[in-house]
Coordinates of C-alpha atoms and ligand atoms in Angstrom, one line a residue:
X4 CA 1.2 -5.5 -27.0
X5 CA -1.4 -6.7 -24.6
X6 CA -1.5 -9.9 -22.7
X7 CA -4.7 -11.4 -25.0
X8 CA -1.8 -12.5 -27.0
X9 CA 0.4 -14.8 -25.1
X10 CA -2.5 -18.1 -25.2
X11 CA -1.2 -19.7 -21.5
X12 CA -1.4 -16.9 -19.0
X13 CA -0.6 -18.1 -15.4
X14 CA -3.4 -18.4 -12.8
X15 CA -4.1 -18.1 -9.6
X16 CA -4.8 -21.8 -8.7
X17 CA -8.0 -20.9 -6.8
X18 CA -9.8 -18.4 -5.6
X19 CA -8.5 -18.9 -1.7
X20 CA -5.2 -18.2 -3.7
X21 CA -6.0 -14.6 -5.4
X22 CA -8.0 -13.9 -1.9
X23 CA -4.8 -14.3 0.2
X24 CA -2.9 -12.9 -2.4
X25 CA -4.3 -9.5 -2.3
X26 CA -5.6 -9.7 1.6
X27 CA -1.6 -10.3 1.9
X28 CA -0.8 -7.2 0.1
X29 CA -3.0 -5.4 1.7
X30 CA -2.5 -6.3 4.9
X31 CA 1.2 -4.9 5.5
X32 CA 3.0 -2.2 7.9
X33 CA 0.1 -0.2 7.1
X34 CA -2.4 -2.3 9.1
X35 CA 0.0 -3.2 12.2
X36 CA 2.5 -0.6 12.2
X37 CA 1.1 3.0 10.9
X38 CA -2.8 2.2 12.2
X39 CA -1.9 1.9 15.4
X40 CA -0.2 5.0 16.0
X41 CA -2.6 7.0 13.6
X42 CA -5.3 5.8 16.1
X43 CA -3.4 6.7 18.9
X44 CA -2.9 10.2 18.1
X45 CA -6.3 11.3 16.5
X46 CA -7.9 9.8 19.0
X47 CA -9.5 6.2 19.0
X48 CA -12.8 5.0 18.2
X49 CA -13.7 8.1 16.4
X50 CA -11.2 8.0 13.7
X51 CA -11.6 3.8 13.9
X52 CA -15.2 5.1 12.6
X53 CA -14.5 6.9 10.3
X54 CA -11.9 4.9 8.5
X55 CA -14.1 2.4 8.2
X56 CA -16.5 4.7 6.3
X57 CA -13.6 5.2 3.8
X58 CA -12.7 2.0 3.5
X59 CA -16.5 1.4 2.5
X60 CA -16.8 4.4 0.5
X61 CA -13.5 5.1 -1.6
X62 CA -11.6 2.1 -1.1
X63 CA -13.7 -0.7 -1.9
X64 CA -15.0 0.9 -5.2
X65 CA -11.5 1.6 -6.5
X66 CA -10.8 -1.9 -5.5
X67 CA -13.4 -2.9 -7.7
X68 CA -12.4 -1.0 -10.4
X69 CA -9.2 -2.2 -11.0
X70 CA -9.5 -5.8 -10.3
X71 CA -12.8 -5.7 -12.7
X72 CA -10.7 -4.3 -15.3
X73 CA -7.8 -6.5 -15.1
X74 CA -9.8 -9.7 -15.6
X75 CA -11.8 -8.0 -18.0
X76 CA -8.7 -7.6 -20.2
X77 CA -6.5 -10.5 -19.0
X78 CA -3.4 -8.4 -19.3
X79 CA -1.2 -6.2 -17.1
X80 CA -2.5 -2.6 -16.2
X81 CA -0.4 -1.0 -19.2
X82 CA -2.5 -3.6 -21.7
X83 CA -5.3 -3.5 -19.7
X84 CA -5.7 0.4 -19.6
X85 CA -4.9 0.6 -23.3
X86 CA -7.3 -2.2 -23.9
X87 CA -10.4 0.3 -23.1
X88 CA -9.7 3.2 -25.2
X89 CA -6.6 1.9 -27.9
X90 CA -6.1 5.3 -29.2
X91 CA -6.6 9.0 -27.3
X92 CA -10.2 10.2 -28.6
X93 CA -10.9 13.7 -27.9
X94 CA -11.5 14.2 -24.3
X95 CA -8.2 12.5 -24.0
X96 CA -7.0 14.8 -26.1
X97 CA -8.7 17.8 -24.2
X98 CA -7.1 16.1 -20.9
X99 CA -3.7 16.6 -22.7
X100 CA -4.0 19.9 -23.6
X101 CA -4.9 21.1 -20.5
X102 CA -1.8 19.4 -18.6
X103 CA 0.4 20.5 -21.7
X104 CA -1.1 24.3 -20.7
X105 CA -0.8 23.7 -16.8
X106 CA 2.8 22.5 -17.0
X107 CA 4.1 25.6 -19.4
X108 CA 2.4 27.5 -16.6
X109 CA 4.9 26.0 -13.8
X110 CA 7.9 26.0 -15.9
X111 CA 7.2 30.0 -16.9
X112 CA 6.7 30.2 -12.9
X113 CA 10.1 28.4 -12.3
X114 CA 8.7 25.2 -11.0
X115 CA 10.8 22.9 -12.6
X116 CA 10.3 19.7 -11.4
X117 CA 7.1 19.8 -11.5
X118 CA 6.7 21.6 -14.6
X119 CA 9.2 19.3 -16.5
X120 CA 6.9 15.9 -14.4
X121 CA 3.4 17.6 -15.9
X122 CA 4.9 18.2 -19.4
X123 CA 6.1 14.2 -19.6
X124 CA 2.8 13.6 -18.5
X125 CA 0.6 15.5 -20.7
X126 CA 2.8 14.5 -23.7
X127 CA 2.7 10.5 -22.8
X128 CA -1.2 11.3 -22.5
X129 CA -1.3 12.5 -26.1
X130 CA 0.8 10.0 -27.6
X131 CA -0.3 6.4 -25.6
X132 CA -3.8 7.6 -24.2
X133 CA -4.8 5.9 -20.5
X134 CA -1.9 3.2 -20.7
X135 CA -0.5 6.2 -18.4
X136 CA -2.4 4.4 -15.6
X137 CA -0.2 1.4 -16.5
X138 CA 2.9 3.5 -16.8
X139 CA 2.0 4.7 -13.6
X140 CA 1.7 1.0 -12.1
X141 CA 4.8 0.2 -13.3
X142 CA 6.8 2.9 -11.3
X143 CA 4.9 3.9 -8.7
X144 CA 6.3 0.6 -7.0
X145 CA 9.9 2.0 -7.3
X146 CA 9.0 4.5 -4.8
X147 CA 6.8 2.8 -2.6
X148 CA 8.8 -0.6 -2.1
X149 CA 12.2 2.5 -1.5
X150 CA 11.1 2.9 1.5
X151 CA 8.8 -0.1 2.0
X152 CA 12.2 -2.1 2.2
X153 CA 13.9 -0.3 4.5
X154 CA 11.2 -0.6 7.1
X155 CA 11.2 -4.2 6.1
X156 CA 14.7 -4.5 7.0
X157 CA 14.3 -3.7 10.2
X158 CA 11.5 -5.9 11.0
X159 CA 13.6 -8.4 9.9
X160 CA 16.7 -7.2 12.8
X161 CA 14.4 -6.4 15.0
X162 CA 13.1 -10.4 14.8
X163 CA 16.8 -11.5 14.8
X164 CA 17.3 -9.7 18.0
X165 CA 14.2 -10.5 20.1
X166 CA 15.8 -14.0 19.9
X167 CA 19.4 -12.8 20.4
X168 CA 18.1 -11.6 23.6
X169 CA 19.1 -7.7 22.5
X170 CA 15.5 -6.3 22.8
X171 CA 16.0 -6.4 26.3
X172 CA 15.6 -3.1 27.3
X173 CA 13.5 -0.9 29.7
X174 CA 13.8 2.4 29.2
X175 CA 12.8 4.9 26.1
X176 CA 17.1 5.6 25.9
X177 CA 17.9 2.0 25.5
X178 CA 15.2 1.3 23.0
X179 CA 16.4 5.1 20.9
X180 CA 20.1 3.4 21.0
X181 CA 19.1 -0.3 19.9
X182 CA 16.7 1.4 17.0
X183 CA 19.7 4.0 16.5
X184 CA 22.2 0.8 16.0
X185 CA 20.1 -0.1 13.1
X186 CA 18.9 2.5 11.1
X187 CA 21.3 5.0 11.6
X188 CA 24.7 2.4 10.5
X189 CA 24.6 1.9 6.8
X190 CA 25.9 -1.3 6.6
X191 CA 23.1 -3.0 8.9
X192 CA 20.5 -1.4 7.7
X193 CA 21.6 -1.4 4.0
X194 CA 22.0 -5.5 4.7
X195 CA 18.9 -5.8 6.1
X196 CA 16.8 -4.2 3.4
X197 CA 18.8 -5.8 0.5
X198 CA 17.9 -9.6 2.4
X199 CA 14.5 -8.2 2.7
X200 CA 14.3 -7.4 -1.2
X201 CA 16.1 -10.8 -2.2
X202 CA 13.0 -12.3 -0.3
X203 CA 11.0 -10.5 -1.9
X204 CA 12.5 -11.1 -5.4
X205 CA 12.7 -15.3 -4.9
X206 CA 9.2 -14.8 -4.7
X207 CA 8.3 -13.1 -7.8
X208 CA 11.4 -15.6 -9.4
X209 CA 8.9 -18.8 -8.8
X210 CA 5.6 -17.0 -10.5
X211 CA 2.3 -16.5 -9.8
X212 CA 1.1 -19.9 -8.5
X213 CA 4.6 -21.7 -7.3
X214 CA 5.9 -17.9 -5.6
X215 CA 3.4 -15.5 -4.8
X216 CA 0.0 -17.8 -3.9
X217 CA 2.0 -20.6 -2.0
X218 CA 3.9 -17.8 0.3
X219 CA 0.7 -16.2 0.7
X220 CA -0.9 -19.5 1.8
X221 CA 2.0 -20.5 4.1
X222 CA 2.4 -17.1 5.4
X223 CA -0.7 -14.8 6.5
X224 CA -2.4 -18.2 8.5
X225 CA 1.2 -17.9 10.3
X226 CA 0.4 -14.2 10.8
X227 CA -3.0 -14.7 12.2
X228 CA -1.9 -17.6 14.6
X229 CA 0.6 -15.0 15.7
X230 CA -2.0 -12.1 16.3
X231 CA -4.1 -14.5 17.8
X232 CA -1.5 -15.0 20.4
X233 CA -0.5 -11.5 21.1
X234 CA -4.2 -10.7 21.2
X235 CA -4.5 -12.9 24.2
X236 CA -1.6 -12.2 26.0
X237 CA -2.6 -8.4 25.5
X238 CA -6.4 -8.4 26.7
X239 CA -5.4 -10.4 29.8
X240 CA -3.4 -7.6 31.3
X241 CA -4.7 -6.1 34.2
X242 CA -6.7 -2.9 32.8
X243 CA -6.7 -3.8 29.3
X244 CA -9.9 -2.6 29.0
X245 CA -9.2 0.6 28.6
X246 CA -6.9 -0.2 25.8
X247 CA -9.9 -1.9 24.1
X248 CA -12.2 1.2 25.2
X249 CA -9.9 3.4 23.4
X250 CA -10.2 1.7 20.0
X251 CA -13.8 1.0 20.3
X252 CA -15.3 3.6 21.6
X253 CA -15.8 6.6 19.5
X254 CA -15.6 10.0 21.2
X255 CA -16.2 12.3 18.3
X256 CA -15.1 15.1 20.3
X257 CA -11.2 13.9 19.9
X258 CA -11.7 13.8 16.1
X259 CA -10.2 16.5 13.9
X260 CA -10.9 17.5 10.6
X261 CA -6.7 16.5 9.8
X262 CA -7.6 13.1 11.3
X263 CA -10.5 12.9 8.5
X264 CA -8.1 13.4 6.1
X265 CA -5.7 10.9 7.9
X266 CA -8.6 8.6 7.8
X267 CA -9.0 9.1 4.2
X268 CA -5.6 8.8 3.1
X269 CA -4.8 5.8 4.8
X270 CA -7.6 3.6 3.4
X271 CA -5.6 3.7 0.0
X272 CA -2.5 2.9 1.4
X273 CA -3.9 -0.3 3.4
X274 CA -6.5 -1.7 1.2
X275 CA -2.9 -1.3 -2.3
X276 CA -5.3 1.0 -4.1
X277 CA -4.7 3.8 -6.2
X278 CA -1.6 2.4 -8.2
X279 CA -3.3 -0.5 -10.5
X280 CA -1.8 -2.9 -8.5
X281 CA -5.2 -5.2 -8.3
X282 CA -5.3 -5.1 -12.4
X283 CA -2.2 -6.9 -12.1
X284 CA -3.4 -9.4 -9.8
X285 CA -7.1 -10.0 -11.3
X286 CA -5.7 -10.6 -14.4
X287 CA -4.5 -13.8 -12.8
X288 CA -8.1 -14.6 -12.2
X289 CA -10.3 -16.4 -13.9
X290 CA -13.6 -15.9 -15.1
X291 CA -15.5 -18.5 -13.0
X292 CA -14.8 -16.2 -9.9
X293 CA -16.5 -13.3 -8.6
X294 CA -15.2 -10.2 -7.7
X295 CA -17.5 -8.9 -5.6
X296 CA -17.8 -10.8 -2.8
X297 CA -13.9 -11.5 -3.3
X298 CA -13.4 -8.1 -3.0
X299 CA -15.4 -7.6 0.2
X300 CA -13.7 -10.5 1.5
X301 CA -10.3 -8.5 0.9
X302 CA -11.6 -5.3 2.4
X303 CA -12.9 -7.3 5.8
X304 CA -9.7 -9.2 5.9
X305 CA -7.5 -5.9 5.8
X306 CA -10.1 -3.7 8.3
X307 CA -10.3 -7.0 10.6
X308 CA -6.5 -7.4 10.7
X309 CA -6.0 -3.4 12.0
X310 CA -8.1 -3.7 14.1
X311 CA -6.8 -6.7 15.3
X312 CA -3.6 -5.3 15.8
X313 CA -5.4 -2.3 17.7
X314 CA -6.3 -4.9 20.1
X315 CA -2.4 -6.2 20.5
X316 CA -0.9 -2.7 20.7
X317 CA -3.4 -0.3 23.3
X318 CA -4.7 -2.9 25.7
X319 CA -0.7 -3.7 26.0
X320 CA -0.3 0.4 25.9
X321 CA -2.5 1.3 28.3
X322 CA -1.6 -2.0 30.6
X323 CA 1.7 -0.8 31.3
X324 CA 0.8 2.9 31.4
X325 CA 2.9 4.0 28.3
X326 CA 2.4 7.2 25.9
X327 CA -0.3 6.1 23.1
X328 CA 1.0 9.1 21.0
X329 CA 4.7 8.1 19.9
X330 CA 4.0 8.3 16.6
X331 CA 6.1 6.3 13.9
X332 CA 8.1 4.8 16.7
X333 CA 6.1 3.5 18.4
X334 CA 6.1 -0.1 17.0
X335 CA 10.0 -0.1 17.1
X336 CA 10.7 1.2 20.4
X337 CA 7.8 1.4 22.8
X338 CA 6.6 -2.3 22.0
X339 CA 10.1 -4.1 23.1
X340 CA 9.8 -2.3 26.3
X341 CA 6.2 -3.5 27.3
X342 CA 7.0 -6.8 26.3
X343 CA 10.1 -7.0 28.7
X344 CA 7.9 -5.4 31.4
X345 CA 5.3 -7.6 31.1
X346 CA 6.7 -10.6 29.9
X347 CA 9.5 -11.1 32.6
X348 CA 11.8 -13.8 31.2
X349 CA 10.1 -14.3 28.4
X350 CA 9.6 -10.9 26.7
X351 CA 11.9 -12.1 24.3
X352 CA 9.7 -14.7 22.8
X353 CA 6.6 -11.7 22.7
X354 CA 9.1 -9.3 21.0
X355 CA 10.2 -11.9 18.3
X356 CA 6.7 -13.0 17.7
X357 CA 5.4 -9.3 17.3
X358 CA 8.0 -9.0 14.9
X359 CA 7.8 -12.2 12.7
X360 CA 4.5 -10.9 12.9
X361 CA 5.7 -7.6 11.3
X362 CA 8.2 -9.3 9.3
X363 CA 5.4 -11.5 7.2
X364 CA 3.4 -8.5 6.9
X365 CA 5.7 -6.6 5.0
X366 CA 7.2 -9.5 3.3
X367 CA 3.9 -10.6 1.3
X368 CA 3.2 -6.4 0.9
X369 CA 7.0 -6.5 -0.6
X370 CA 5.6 -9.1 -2.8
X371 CA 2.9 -7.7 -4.4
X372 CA 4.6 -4.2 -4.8
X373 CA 7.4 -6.0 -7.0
X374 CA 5.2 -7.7 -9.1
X375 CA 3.3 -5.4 -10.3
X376 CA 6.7 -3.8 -12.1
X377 CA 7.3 -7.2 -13.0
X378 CA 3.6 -8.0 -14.5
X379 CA 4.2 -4.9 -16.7
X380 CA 8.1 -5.5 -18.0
X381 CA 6.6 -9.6 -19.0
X382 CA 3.2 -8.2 -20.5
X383 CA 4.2 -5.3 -22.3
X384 CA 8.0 -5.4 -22.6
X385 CA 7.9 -8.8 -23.4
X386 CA 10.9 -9.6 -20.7
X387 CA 11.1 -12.8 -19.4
X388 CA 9.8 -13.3 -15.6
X389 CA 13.3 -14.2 -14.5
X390 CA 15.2 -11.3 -15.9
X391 CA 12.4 -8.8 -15.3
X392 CA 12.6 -9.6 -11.7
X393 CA 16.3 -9.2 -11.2
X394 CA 15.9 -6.2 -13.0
X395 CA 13.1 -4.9 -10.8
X396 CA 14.2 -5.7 -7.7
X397 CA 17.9 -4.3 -8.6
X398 CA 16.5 -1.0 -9.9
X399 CA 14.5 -1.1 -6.7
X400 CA 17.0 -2.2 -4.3
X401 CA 19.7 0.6 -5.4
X402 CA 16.6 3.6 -4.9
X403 CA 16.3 2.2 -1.5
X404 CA 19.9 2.1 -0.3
X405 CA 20.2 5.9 -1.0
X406 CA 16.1 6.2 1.5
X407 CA 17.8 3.5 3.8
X408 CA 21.3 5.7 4.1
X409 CA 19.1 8.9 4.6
X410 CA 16.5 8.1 7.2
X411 CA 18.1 10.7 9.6
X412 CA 18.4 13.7 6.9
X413 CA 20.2 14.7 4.1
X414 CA 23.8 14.8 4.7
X415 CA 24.8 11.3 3.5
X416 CA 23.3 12.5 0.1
X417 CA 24.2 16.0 -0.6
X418 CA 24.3 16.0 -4.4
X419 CA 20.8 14.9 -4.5
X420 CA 19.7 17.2 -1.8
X421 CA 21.2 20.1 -4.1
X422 CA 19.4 18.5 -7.3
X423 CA 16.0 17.6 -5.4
X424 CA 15.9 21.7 -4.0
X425 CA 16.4 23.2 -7.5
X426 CA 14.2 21.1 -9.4
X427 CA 11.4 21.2 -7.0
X428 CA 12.0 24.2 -4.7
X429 CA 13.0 22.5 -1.2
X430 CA 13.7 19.0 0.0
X431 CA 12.0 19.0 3.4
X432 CA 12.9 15.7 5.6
X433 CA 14.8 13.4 4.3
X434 CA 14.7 11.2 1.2
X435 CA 12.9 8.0 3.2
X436 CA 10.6 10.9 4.5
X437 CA 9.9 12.1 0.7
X438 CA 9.6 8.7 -0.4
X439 CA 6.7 8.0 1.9
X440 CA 4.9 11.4 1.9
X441 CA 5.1 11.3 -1.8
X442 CA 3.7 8.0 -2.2
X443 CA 0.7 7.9 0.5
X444 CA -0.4 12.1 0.3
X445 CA 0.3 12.1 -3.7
X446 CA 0.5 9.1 -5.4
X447 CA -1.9 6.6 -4.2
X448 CA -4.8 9.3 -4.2
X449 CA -3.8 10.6 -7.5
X450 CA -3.7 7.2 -8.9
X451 CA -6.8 6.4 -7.5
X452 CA -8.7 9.8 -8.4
X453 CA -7.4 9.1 -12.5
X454 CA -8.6 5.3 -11.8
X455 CA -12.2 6.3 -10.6
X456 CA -12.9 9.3 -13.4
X457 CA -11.2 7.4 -16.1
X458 CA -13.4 3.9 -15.5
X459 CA -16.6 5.9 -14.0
X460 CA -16.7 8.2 -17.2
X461 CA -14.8 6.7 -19.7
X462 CA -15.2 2.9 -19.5
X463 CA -18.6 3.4 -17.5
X464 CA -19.8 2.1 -14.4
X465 CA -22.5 -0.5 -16.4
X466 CA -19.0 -2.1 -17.4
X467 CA -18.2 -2.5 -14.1
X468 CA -21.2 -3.8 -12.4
X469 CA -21.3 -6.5 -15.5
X470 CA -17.9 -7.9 -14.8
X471 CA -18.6 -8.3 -11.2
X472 CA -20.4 -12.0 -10.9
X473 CA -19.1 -14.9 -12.1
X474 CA -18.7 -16.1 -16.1
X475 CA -19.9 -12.6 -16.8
X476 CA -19.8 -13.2 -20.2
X477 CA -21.8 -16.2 -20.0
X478 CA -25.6 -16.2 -22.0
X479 CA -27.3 -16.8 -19.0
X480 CA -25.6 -14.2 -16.2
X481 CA -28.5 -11.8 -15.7
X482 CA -28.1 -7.9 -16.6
X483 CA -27.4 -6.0 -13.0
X484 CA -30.2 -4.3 -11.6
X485 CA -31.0 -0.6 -11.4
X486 CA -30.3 -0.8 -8.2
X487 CA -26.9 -2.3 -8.1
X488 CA -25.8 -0.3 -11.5
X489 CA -27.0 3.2 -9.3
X490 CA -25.2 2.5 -6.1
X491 CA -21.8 1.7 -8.0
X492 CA -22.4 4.3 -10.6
X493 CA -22.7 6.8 -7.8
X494 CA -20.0 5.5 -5.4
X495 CA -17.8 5.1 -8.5
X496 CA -18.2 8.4 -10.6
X497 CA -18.9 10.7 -7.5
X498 CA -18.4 9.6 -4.2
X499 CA -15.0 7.9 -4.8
X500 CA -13.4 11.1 -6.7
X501 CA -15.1 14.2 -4.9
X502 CA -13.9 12.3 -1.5
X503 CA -10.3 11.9 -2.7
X504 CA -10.0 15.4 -4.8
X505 CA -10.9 16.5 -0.7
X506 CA -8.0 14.5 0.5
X507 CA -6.0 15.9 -1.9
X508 CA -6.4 19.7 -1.8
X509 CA -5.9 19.0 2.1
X510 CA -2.8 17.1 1.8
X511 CA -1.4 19.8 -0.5
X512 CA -2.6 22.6 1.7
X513 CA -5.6 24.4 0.3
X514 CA -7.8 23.2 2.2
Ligands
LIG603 N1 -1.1 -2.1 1.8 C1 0.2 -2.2 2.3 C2 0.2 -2.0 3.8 O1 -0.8 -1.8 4.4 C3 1.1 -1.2 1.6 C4 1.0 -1.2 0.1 C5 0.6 0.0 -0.5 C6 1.2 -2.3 -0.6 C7 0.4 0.0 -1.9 C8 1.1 -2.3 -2.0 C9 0.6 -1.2 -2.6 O2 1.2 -1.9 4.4

């Protein structure tokens, strides 16, 4: 079943490759669409602080984690997961049993969507052990890139219309009826997100070295060049500095315990952790690399690039004396206008380079989201790359017409509104809102609290630290030192999961 047994797995053709690779998943409409405005309404420097601390703290372990254990195995997260315990020993077994008990418990209190998910899951447990993770890997991406794609789309109209000239206007009403023209029409934004997905799934059609690692390498030094750019233009306003004040200078007295939380949650969702999507990708590495300092490469690239975008987006904000609390809009509607206001005749060349910038970061996010399905359906389904992504992307593409139909609310969707309240008790939102609540609140920290317990206490930490230089299997790599083997143990086995199991009780409201 596992990878070990097809002899010519592809590579990454070097390590610059599998380092923009995964810095160009990571770096996505998290980093220069949902940090911004995060920032902007928990208040600035402070909650810059203490994302960083999460980043360093939960994010970069998990990070390890996976990538560590998908070049240990050389197979795709299902494989790779099975690889470390092949059948469920006891505490599996235990693990089972209490889910099994847990889920009879919410189907007896008539939750039945959730009773029915835990049963699948407890049962799956008992049968196929910790390839769950890989099960989890596989789908997780279904309801992530939904969403993802729709979003995408409209990067991708709102780039064709900075150079159409329609992203002229001034006011908060025009920019409501220009967003309202895309998202709210089904056949534009339905278009849009199936060209975005088609890009996506060319990609993934060319492999891992000819698709992924060559538009990675053509694409994110484009990116940079264009944050560059907007960087400039954007400190050289007349009082940008207190843009760059704002989101530098932390005030703790503005911080929240919610924006904690925030902080928290958002690490996993911008560094791609939590879903076994980095098993995928370091299974495409090879052993002469090391993990480590690629990893905190990654994790400097990702925090550089949101910050980075900070400086674009409040220097610009606080320039032209706009709201920095606008939440989810503000990208799509409150950017256009303060390039038109200060860019004169030329805010349409600003507003199309801020969203080709946009546009490439969710394309190479897109990317890495659809081929992690696809890593699994080759590996452990035996599919062939082609047909697995058509398959992918199509399964994909159809979940996100119904979230790009349904940004607004329910009423396009009815039948599933109906099925959605019964099975789970309520559908609050809409089914783009669900998507994305689901995936960054539940999801990515479940995923990631399973990932960090299962390696930290099953696998064990020492296999970890081992796997982190290069050639670790070599004669002559030295045994990690005590200290090395106690920082990662600890960061790994208890700081990682306590700080997430936090996250998580918040997001779910006991906390
Ligand atoms: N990291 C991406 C972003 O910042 C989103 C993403 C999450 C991509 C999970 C892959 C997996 O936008």
């Amino acid at each position: 079943m596992s990878g070990n047994a097809r002899t010519s797995r592809e590579k990454w053709g070097g390590n610059i490759g599998f380092i923009l690779a995964a810095a160009g998943s990571a770096v996505g409409l998290g980093n220069v669409w949902r940090f911004p405005f995060i920032t902007g309404q928990n208040g600035g420097g402070a909650f810059v602080l203490v994302y960083l601390l999460c980043v360093l703290l939960i994010g970069l372990p998990i990070m390890i984690c996976e990538t560590t254990v998908g070049r240990w195995a050389q197979s795709d997260p299902i494989g790779a997961f099975g690889k470390i315990e092949p059948t469920p020993g006891r505490r599996t077994r235990t693990v089972a049993v209490l889910l099994f008990l847990s889920a009879a418990a919410l189907l007896v209190c008539r939750h039945y969507g959730q009773g029915a998910i835990l049963m699948i899951l407890s049962l799956t447990l008992a049968v196929r052990g910790w390839r769950i993770i890989g099960y989890f890997s596989a789908l997780v991406p279904l309801v992530i890139l939904s969403y993802y794609g729709t979003v995408g789309g409209w990067t991708i109209a709102y780039f064709f219309k900075g150079l159409a000239h329609s992203l002229n206007f001034t006011t908060t009403e025009g920019a409501a009826e220009v967003f309202h023209s895309v998202e709210a029409i089904p056949g534009v934004s339905v278009s849009y997100q199936l060209g975005f997905m088609s890009l996506c799934a060319v990609t993934i059609w060319f492999g891992v070295r000819q698709g992924i690692e060559l538009v990675s390498k053509l694409l994110l030094p484009l990116l940079f060049l264009l944050l560059v750019v907007l960087i400039i233009r954007s400190v050289t306003l007349p009082n940008s500095g207190e843009g760059i004040r704002f989101l530098l200078y932390p005030d703790f007295g503005k911080l929240s315990a919610e924006g904690i939380l925030l902080a928290m949650g958002h690490a996993f969702f911008s560094l791609s952790v939590g879903l076994g999507l980095l098993t995928a990708y370091g299974s495409y590495l090879d052993a002469d690399k090391n993990i480590l300092t690629n990893s905190l490469i990654i994790v400097t690239l990702d925090t550089g690039i949101a910050l980075l975008s900070g400086l674009v987006i409040f220097p610009a904000l606080f320039s032209v004396g706009m709201p920095i609390d606008q939440g989810p809009k503000l990208v799509f509607q409150i950017m256009p206008i303060i390039f038109n206001s200060i860019g004169g005749s030329f805010g349409w060349f600003w507003s199309s380079s801020f969203f080709l910038l946009l546009t490439i970061a969710a394309l190479t996010s897109g990317i890495s989201l659809l081929e992690v399905t696809v890593c699994c359906l080759v590996d452990h389904f035996h599919f062939k790359r082609r047909s697995a992504t058509v398959l992918a992307a199509a399964v994909i593409s159809a979940i996100g017409v119904l979230c790009s139909i349904s940004f607004d609310d329910w009423s396009r969707l009815p039948a599933l509104q109906r099925a959605i309240t019964f099975l789970f008790g309520g559908a609050k939102g809409s089914m783009f809102d669900m998507a994305d609540k689901l995936s960054s609140s539940y999801l990515l920290p479940i995923g990631g609290l399973v990932i960090s317990l299962f390696i930290g206490w099953g696998w064990g930490t020492d296999n970890v630290v081992r796997q982190l230089p290069a050639h670790p299997a070599a004669a002559d790599t030295p045994e990690p030192s005590l200290a090395a083997r106690l920082f990662w143990g600890i960061a790994i086995r208890v700081v990682a999961p306590a700080a997430i199991i936090i996250v998580f009780l918040h997001t779910i409201g006991w906390l």
